[in-house]
Amino acid sequence: QVQLAESGGGLVQPGGSLKLSCVLSGSIFSIWTMSWHRQAPGAQRELVAAIDTGSSVNYADSVKGRFTISRDNAKNTVYLQMNSLKPEDTAVYTCDADRPIPGGSYHYGGQGTQVTVSS
């Protein structure tokens, strides 16, 4: 059974930085496309950033130039470095793992970690 464990959330002032980590267990990490999503109160869940098995990345327009997603296959870990944080970045951030299979895909999601940007 694949499990995802996020860490690194917290309270930070506007303009500050945080680094989120997510460890995958129960499977071979390198075969999974990893992503970070977030959901703020009253808002829809949105994709923040994704990194595929070849380390190609994509970002939401709202975080381009401020956030960086990376992966370390040796540590079964995906990271989200968040710089120049804004109050509108406040949300629960979840880590997701996806792998296509014939006729569908496997998907797993973590429990989430709270990020609060406030002075």
Coordinates of C-alpha atoms in Angstrom, one line a residue:
Q1 CA 0.0 0.0 0.0
V2 CA 1.4 3.4 -1.0
Q3 CA 1.6 6.0 1.7
L4 CA 2.5 9.6 1.5
A5 CA 3.7 11.7 4.5
E6 CA 4.0 15.4 4.2
S7 CA 6.0 17.7 6.5
G8 CA 7.3 21.2 6.6
G9 CA 4.2 23.3 6.9
G10 CA 3.7 26.1 9.4
L11 CA 3.2 29.8 9.9
V12 CA 5.4 32.2 8.0
Q13 CA 5.3 36.0 7.4
P14 CA 4.7 37.4 4.0
G15 CA 7.8 37.3 1.9
G16 CA 9.2 34.4 3.8
S17 CA 10.0 30.8 2.8
L18 CA 9.0 27.3 3.6
K19 CA 10.1 23.9 2.2
L20 CA 7.6 21.1 2.2
S21 CA 8.7 17.5 2.0
C22 CA 6.7 14.4 1.1
V23 CA 8.0 10.8 1.6
L24 CA 6.5 8.0 -0.4
S25 CA 6.6 4.5 1.1
G26 CA 5.2 1.1 -0.1
S27 CA 6.3 1.4 -3.7
I28 CA 9.2 2.3 -6.0
F29 CA 9.3 6.1 -5.9
S30 CA 10.9 6.7 -9.3
I31 CA 7.9 5.3 -11.2
W32 CA 5.5 7.9 -9.8
T33 CA 4.6 11.3 -11.1
M34 CA 4.5 13.5 -8.0
S35 CA 2.6 16.7 -7.5
W36 CA 1.6 19.2 -4.9
H37 CA -2.0 20.5 -4.7
R38 CA -3.5 23.0 -2.3
Q39 CA -6.9 24.0 -1.1
A40 CA -7.8 27.1 0.8
P41 CA -11.0 27.5 2.8
G42 CA -13.9 28.0 0.5
A43 CA -11.8 27.5 -2.6
Q44 CA -11.4 24.7 -5.1
R45 CA -8.4 22.4 -4.9
E46 CA -5.7 23.4 -7.3
L47 CA -2.6 22.0 -8.8
V48 CA 0.5 23.9 -7.5
A49 CA 3.3 22.0 -9.2
A50 CA 4.1 18.6 -10.7
I51 CA 7.2 16.6 -11.5
D52 CA 7.2 13.5 -13.7
T53 CA 9.4 10.5 -13.7
G54 CA 11.9 12.3 -16.1
S55 CA 11.9 15.3 -13.8
S56 CA 10.0 17.5 -16.2
V57 CA 8.1 20.1 -14.2
N58 CA 5.1 22.3 -14.5
Y59 CA 3.7 25.0 -12.2
A60 CA 0.5 27.0 -11.7
D61 CA 0.9 30.5 -13.1
S62 CA 0.3 31.9 -9.6
V63 CA 3.5 30.3 -8.2
K64 CA 5.8 30.4 -11.2
G65 CA 9.1 32.0 -10.3
R66 CA 8.4 31.6 -6.5
F67 CA 8.0 27.9 -6.0
T68 CA 10.3 25.0 -7.0
I69 CA 9.4 21.4 -7.1
S70 CA 12.1 18.7 -7.0
R71 CA 12.5 15.0 -6.3
D72 CA 15.2 12.8 -4.8
N73 CA 14.6 9.3 -5.9
A74 CA 17.2 7.9 -3.6
K75 CA 15.3 9.3 -0.6
N76 CA 11.8 8.6 -2.0
T77 CA 11.0 12.3 -1.4
V78 CA 9.5 15.2 -3.3
Y79 CA 10.0 18.7 -2.2
L80 CA 8.3 22.0 -2.7
Q81 CA 10.5 25.1 -2.0
M82 CA 8.2 28.1 -1.5
N83 CA 9.8 31.5 -1.6
S84 CA 8.3 35.0 -1.5
L85 CA 5.2 33.7 0.1
K86 CA 2.0 35.7 0.0
P87 CA -1.1 35.6 2.2
E88 CA -3.0 34.0 -0.8
D89 CA -0.7 31.0 -0.6
T90 CA -2.4 30.1 2.7
A91 CA -3.9 26.6 2.2
V92 CA -3.6 22.9 3.1
Y93 CA -0.9 21.5 0.8
T94 CA -1.2 17.9 -0.1
C95 CA 1.2 15.6 -1.9
D96 CA -0.1 13.3 -4.6
A97 CA 1.4 10.3 -6.5
D98 CA 0.1 9.2 -9.9
R99 CA 1.0 6.3 -12.2
P100 CA -0.7 5.5 -15.5
I101 CA -1.7 1.9 -16.1
P102 CA -3.6 0.4 -19.1
G103 CA -7.1 1.6 -18.9
G104 CA -6.6 4.0 -16.0
S105 CA -4.2 5.1 -13.4
Y106 CA -3.2 4.7 -9.8
H107 CA -3.5 7.7 -7.6
Y108 CA -2.6 8.3 -3.9
G109 CA -2.8 11.4 -1.8
G110 CA -1.4 12.5 1.5
Q111 CA -3.1 13.9 4.5
G112 CA -1.9 17.4 3.9
T113 CA 0.1 20.0 5.8
Q114 CA -1.1 23.5 6.7
V115 CA 0.7 26.5 5.3
T116 CA -0.3 29.9 6.8
V117 CA 1.1 33.1 5.5
S118 CA 0.3 36.0 7.8
S119 CA 1.9 38.8 9.7

